Coordinates of C-alpha atoms and ligand atoms in Angstrom, one line a residue:
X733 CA 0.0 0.0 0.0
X734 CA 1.1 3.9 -0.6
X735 CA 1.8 5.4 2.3
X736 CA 1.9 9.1 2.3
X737 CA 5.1 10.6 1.2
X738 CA 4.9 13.8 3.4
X739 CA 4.5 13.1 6.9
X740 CA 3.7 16.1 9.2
X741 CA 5.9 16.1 12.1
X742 CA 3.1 16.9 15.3
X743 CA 3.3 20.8 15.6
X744 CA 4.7 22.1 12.0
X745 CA 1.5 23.9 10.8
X746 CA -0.1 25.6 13.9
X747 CA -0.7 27.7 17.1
X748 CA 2.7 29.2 17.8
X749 CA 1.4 30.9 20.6
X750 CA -0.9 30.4 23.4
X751 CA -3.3 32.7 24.4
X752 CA -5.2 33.6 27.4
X753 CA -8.9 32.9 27.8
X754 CA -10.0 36.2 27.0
X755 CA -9.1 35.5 23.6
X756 CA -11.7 37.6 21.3
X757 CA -12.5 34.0 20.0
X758 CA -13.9 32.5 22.6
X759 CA -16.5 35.5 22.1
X760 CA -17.4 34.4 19.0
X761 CA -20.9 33.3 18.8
X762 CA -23.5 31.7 16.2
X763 CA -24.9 34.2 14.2
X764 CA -27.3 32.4 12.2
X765 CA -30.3 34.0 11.7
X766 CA -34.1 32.5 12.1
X767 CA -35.6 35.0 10.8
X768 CA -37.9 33.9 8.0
X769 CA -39.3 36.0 5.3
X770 CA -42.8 36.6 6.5
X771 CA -45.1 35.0 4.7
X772 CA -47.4 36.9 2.7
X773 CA -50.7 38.6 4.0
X774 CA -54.2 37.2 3.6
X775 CA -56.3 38.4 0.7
X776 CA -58.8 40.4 1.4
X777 CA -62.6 39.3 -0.1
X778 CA -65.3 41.7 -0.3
X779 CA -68.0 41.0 -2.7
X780 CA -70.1 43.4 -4.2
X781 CA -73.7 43.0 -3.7
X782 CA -74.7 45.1 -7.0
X783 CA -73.7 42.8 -9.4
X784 CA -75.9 40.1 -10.6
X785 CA -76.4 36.4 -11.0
X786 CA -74.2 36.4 -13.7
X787 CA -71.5 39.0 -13.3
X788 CA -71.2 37.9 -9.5
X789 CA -70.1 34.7 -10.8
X790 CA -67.9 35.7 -13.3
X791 CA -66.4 38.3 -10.5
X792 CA -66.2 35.0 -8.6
X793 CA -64.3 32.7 -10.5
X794 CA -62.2 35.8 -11.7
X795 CA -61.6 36.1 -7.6
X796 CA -60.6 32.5 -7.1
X797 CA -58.1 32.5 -10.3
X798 CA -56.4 35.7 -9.1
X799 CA -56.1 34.2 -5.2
X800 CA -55.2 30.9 -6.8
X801 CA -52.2 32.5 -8.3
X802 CA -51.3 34.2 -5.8
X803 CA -51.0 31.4 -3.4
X804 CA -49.4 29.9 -6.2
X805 CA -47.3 32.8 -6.4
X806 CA -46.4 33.2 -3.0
X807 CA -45.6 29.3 -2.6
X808 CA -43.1 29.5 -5.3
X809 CA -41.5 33.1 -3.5
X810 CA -41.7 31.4 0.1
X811 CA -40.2 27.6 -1.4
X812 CA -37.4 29.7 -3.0
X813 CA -36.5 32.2 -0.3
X814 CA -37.3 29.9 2.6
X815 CA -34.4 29.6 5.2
X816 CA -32.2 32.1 7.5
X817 CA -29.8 34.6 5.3
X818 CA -27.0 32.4 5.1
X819 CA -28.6 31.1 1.8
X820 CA -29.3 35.0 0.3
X821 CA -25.9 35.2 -0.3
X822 CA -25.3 32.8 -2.5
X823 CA -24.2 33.9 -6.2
X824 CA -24.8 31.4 -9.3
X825 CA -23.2 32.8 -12.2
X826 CA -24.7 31.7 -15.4
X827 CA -22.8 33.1 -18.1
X828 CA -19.9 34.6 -18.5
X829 CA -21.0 38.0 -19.3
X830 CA -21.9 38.3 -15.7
X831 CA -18.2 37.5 -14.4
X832 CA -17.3 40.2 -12.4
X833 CA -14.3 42.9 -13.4
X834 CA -12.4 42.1 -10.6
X835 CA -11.9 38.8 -11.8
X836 CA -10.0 39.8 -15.3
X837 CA -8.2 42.2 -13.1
X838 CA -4.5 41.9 -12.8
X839 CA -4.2 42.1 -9.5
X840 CA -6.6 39.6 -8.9
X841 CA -5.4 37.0 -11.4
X842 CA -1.9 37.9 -9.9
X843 CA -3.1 36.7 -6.7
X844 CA -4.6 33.3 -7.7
X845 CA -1.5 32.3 -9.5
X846 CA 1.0 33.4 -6.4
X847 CA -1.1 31.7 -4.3
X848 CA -0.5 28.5 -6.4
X849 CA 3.2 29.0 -7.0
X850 CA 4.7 25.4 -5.8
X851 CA 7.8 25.6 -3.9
X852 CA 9.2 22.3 -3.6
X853 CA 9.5 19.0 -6.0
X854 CA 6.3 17.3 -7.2
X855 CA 4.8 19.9 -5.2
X856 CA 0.7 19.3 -5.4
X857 CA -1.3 22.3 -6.7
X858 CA -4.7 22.3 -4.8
X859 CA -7.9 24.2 -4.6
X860 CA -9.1 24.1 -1.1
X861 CA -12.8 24.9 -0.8
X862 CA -14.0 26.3 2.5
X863 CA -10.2 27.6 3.0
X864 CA -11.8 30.0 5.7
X865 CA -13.3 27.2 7.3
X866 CA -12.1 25.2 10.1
X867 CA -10.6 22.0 8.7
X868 CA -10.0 24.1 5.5
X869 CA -7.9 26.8 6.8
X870 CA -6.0 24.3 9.0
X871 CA -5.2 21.7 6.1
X872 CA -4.4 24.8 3.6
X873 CA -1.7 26.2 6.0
X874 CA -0.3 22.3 6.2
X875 CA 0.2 22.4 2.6
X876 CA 1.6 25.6 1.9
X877 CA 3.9 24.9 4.5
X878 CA 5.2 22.5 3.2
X879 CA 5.6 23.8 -0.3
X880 CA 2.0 22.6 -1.9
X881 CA 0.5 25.5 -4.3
X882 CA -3.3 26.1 -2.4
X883 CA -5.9 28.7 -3.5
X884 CA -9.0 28.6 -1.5
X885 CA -12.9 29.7 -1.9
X886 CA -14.9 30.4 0.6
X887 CA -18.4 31.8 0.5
X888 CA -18.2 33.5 4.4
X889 CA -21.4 32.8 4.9
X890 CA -23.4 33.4 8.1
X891 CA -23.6 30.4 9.9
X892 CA -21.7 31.3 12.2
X893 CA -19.6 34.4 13.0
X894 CA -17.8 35.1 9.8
X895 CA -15.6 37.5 11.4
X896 CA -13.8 34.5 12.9
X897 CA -13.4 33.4 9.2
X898 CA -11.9 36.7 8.2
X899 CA -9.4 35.7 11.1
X900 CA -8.2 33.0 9.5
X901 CA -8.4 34.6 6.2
X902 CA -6.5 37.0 7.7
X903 CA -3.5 34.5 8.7
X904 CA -3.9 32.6 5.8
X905 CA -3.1 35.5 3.8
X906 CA -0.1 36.2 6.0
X907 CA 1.4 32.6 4.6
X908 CA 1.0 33.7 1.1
X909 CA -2.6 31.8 0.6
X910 CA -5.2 33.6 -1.2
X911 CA -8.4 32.8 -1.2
X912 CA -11.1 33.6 -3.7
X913 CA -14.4 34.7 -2.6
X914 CA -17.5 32.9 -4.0
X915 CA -19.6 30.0 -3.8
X916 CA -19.3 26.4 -4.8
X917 CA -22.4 26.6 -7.2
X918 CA -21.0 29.3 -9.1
X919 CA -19.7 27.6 -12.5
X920 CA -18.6 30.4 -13.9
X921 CA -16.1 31.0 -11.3
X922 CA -15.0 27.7 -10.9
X923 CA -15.1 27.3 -15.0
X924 CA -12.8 30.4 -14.7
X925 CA -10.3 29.4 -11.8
X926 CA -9.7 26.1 -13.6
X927 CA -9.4 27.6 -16.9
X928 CA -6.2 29.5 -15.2
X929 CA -4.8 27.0 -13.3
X930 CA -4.2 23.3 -13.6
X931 CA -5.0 22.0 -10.3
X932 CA -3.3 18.5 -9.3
X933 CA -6.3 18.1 -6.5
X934 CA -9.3 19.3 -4.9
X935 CA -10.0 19.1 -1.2
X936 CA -13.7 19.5 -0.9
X937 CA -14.0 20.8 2.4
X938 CA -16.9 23.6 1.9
X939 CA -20.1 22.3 3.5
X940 CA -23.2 23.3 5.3
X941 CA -22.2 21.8 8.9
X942 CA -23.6 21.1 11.5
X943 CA -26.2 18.4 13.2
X944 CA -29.0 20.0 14.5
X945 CA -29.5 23.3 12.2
X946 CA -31.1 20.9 9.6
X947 CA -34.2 21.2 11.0
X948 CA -34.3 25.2 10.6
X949 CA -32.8 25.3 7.4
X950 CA -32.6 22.0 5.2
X951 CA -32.3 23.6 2.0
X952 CA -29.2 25.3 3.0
X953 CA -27.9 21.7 3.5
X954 CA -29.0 20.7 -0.4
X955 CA -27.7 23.9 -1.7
X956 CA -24.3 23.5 -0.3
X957 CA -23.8 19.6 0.6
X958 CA -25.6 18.1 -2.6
X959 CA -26.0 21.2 -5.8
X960 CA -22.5 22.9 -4.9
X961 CA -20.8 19.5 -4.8
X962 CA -22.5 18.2 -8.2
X963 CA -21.0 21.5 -9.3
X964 CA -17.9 21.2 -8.5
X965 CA -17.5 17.9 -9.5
X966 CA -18.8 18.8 -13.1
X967 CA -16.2 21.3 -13.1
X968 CA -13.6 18.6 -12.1
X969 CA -14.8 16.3 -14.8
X970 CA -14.4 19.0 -17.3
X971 CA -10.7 19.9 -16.4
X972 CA -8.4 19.0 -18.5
X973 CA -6.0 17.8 -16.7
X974 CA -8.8 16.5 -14.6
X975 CA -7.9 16.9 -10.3
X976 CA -8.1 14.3 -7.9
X977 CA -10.5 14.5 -5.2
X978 CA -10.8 14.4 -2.0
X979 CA -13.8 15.5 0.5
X980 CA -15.3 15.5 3.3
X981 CA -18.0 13.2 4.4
X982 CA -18.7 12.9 7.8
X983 CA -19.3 9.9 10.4
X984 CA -23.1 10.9 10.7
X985 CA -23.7 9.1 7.1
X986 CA -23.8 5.8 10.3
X987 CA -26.6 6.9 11.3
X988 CA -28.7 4.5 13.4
X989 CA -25.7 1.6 12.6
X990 CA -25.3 -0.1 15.8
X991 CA -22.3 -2.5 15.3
X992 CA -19.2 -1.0 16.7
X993 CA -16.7 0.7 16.0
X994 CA -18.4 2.1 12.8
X995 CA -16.5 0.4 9.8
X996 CA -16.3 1.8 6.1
X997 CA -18.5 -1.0 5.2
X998 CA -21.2 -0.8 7.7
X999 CA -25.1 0.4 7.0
X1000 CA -25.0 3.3 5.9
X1001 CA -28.6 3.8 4.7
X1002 CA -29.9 5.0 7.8
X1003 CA -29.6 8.3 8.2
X1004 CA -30.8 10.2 11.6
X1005 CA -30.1 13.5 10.2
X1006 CA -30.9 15.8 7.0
X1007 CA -27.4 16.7 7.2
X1008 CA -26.2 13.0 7.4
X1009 CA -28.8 12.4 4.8
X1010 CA -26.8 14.7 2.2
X1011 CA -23.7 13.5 3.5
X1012 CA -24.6 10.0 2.2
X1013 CA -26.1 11.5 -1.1
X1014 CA -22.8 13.4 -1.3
X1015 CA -21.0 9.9 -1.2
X1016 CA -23.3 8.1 -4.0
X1017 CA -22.8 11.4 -6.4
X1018 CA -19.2 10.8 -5.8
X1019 CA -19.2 7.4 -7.2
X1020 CA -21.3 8.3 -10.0
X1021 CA -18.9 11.0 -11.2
X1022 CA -16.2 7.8 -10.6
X1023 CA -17.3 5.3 -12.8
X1024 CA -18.8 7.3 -15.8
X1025 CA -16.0 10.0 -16.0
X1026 CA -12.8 8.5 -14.2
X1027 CA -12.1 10.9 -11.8
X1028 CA -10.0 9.5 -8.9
X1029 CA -12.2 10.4 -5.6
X1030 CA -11.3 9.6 -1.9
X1031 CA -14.2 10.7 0.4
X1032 CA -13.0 11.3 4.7
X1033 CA -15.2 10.7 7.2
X1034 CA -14.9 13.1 10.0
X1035 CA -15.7 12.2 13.3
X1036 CA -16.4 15.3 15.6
X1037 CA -13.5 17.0 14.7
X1038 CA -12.4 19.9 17.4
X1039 CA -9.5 22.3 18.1
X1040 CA -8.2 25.7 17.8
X1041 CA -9.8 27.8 15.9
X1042 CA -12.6 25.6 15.7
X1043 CA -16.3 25.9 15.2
X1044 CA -18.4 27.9 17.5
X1045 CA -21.5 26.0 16.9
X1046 CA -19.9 22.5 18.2
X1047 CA -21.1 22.1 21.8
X1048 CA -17.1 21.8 23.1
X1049 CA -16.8 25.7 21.7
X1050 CA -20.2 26.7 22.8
X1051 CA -19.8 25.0 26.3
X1052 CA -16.6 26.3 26.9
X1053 CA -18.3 30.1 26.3
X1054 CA -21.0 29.1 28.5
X1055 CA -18.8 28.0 31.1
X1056 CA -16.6 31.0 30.9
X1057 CA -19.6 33.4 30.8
X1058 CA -21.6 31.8 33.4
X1059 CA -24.1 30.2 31.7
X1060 CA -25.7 26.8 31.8
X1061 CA -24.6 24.0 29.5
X1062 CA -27.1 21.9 28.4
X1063 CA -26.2 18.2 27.9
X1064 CA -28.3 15.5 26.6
X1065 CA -29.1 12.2 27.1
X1066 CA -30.5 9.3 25.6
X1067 CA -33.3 7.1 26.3
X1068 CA -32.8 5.9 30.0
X1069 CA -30.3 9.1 30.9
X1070 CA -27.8 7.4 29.1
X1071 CA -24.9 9.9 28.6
X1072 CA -24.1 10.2 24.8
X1073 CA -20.7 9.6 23.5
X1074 CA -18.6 11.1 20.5
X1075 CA -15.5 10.1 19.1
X1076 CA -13.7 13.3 19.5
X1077 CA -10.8 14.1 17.0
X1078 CA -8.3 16.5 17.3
X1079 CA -7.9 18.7 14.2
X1080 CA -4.0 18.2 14.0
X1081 CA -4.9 14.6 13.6
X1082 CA -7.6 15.1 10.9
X1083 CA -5.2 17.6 9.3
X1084 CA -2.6 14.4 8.6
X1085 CA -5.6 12.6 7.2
X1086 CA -6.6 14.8 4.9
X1087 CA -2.4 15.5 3.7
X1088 CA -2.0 11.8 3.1
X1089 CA -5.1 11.0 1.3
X1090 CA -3.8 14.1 -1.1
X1091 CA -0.6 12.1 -1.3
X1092 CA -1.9 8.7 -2.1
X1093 CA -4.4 10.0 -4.9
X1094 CA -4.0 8.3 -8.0
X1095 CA -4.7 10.4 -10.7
X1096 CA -8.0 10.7 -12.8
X1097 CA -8.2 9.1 -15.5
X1098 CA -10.5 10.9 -17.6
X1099 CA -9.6 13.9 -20.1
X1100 CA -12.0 16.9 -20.8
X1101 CA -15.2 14.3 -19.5
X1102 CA -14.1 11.6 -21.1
X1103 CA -13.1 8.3 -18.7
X1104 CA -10.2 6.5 -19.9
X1105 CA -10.0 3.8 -17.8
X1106 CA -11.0 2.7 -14.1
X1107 CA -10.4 5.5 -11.6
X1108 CA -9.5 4.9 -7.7
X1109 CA -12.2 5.7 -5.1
X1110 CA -11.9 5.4 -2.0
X1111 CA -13.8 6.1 1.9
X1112 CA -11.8 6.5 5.1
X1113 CA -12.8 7.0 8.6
X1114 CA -10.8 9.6 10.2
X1115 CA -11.3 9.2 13.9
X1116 CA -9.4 9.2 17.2
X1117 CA -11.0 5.4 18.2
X1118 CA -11.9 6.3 21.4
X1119 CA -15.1 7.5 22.2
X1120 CA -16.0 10.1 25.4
X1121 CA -19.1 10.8 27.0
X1122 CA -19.7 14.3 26.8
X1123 CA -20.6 15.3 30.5
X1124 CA -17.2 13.6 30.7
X1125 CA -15.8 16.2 27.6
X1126 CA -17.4 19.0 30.2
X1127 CA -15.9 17.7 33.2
X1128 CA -12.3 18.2 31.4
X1129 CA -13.6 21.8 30.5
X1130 CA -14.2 22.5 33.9
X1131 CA -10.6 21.2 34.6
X1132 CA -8.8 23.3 32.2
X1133 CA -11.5 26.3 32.8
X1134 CA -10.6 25.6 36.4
X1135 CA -14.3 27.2 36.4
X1136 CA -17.3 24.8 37.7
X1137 CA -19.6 24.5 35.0
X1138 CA -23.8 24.8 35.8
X1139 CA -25.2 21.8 34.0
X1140 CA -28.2 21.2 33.1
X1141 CA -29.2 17.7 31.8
X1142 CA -32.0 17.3 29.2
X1143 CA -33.3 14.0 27.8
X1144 CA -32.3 14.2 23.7
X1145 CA -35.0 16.0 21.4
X1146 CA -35.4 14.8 18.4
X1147 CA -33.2 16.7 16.3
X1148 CA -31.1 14.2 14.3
X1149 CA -28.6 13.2 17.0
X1150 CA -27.4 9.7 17.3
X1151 CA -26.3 7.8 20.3
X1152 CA -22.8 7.2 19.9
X1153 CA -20.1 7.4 17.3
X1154 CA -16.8 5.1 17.4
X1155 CA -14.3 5.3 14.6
X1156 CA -13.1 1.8 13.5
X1157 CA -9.5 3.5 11.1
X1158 CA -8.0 0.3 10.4
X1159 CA -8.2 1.1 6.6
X1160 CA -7.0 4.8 6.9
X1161 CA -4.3 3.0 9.3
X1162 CA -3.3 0.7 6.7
X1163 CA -3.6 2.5 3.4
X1164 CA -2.7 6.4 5.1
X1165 CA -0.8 5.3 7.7
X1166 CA -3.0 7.4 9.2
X1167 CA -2.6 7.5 13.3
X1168 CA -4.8 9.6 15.7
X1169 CA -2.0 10.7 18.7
X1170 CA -4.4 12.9 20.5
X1171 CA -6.5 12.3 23.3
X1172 CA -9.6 14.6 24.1
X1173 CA -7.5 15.7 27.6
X1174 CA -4.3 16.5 25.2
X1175 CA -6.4 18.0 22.8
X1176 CA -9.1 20.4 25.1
X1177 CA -6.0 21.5 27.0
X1178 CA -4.6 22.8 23.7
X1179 CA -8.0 24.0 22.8
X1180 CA -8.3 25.9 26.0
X1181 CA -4.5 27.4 26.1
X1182 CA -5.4 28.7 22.4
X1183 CA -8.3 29.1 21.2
X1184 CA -6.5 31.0 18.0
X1185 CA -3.9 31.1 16.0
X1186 CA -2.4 34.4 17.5
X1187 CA -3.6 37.6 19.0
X1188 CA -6.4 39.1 16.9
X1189 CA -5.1 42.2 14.9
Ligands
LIG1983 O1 -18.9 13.7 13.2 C1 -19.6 14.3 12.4 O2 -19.9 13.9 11.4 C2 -20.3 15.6 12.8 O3 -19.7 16.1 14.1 C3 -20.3 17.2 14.6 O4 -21.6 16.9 15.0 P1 -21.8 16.4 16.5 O5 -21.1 15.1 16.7 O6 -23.2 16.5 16.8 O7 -21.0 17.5 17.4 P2 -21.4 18.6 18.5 O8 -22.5 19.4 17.9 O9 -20.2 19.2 19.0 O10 -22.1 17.7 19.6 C4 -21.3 16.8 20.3 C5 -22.2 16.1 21.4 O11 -22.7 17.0 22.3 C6 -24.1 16.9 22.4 N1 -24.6 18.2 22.7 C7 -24.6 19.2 21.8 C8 -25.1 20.5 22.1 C9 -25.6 20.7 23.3 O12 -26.1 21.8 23.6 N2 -25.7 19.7 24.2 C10 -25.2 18.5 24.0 O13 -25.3 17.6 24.8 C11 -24.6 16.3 21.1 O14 -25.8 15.7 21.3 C12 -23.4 15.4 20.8 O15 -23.6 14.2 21.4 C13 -20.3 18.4 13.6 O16 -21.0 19.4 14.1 C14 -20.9 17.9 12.3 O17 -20.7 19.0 11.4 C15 -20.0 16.7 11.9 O18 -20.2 16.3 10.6

């Protein structure tokens, strides 16, 4: 088996610097917003008693057409704008008269290629999508560091506080990395950005996240996790040289599996979630866009992946703010008050998962759509094998807090949470030599010490 050529040594990439706890981050909070449009008002009737038999019912049916049409009407407007703003930003180019100056600009194409200038031998050249995100910015400063060209895009959208994704902009900038604004579904752009440069990979990592926020917002989870990735992967088909890929699915795709730990080739047609639901979609797209066009694919599942400059919607983020600010945490339970239980994985680890799947990618083996022969695909778990309870992941909050935390203990609502996940990484052992090194202790004391990457500017 190919084993990946570029270790990481433990602490090349990252967090230089600890910080105090009254790091700015820890203050950032979800922003998403519930606010729906409001729906539309009633329509008013009054008839008019004048008319007669005859012209009342003509006035009639002419009433129920125009109401009919605008319920019709309003559906379409309400089924199309539905969901908080973090979908109203989205752009989808459809032609190219619509691409922005900016982009024939100089300056800008200037950027894009010095952002993928490779620095070392064989160096890979690879588009990271959701660069400003958490495992994105992380795996894109792993590969420029070591000499890997990366460009990222990165919609900032609202999910959460995108100031703390202009942070890591902000340092990713400072390591030469640019990264594009725009969204996944946007051909154009992408049709553009691989016209310009010949990318040797992809690392899919843009995504809408998150567990529970399916239930206020599903379609944000199709737009992002099932129309941007058919987008991008007709893009990749396209290329010519055509990228291999490598994205992010998620341990959630297990859904209501009960044999432990989870292996690759466990149920997965159970999913508890809408957002494991397009997770598993994601996957079966994937394969499609394998065997009909060649295109080498390797798909990760994350398992609860936490750390430094992490996500502030994850309950280890959002319990640590609580507990710093005073505040409850909530923590539920399963049928019976059984405590649930997560395999926690520590982003340095995931970050060396992601780097050696890039390294063991064969390459497509398609030209300009066309498949010329069997392509590799691939799924790996990527998690730390050792699940922990999570009033257990508060107690060792509280410990590196030093602050007690109020809890409050809640039996599970039904929100698309399962049980219990357990990584089995025997495959990502074997074929990655992928090793998780860090336990939830080593890796919440980091977490704590450093909740960013340096002081905010
Ligand atoms: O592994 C994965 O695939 C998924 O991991 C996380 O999802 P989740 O495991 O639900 O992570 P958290 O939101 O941090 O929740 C961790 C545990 O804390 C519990 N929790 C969460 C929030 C809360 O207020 N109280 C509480 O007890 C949850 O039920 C869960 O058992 C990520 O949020 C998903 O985007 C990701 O894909």
């Amino acid at each position: 088996m190919k084993k990946s050529s570029n270790s990481l040594p433990a602490d090349m990439y990252l967090f230089d610097s600890p910080k105090t706890l009254q790091n700015p981050l820890l203050q950032h909070r979800e922003v998403r917003s519930d606010s729906h449009p409001s729906t539309p008002g009633k329509a008013k009737m009054e008839r008019n008693n004048h008319f007669g038999d005859v012209q009342s019912r003509s006035y009639n049916f002419f009433f129920v057409l125009c109401v009919s049409l605008f319920i019709l009407m309003a559906g379409a407007y309400m089924l199309r704008s539905e969901g908080p703003s973090v979908e109203k930003k989205f752009i989808v180019r459809e032609s190219e008269s619509s691409i922005p100056d900016i982009w024939r600009s100089q300056a800008w194409q200037k950027s894009v290629r010095e952002s993928c200038h490779v620095k070392r031998e064989d160096g890979l050249v690879v588009l990271v999508t959701g660069a400003a995100g958490f495992v994105g910015s992380h795996v894109s400063l792993a590969l420029k560091k070591r000499g890997d060209g990366v460009v990222g895009l990165d919609n900032f959208n609202n999910y959460y506080d995108p100031q703390l994704k202009r942070d890591r902009q902000k340092l990713l900038d400072r390591h030469g990395i640019f990264i594009i604004e725009g969204d996944i579904n946007d051909a154009v752009l992408l049709k553009e950005l691989f016209d310009m440069i010949p990318f040797t990979h992809v690392m899919h990592l843009a995504a809408q996240a998150g567990v529970r926020y399916a239930l206020q917002n599903p379609h944000s989870y199709v737009h992002s996790n099932i129309a941007g990735l058919v987008t991008l992967l007709e893009q990749c088909r396209r290329a010519n040289p055509q990228p291999a890929f490598v994205w992010a699915s998620s341990s959630s795709v297990y859904g209501l599996n009960t044999k432990v730990p989870f292996a690759e080739s466990d149920r997965t047609d159970q999913p508890a979630s809408l957002y494991a639901a397009t997770k598993k979609a994601g996957e079966e797209f994937v394969h499609t866009y394998n065997h009909i066009y060649g295109l080498s694919i390797t798909g990760l599942r994350f398992f609860t992946v936490y750390g430094p400059f992490g996500r502030p919607d994850m309950a280890y983020f959002s319990f640590t703010q609580n507990i710093l600010s005073g505040k409850p945490v909530t923590i539920y339970q399963g049928p019976n008050k059984v405590d649930l239980a997560r395999d926690f994985t520590f982003i340095d680890d995931i970050v060396k998962g992601c780097v050696a799947a890039l390294d063991t990618s064969e390459k497509s083996t398609g030209t300009g759509g066309k498949k010329r022969g069997p392509a590799q695909l691939r799924t790996f778990n990527l998690g730390n094998t050792s699940p922990v309870t999570v009033p257990t992941l508060v107690n060792i909050l509280e410990k590196h807090l030093k602050v007690k935390a109020q809890k409050n203990f809640v039996k599970m609502p039904r929100n698309g949470d399962v049980p219990f996940t357990h990584a089995n990484v025997t495959l990502a052992r074997t074929e990655l030599g992928y090793n998780p090194t860090t336990d939830l202790n080593t890796g919440l004391k980091k977490f704590v010490k450093c909740p960013t990457l340096e002081p905010s500017a």
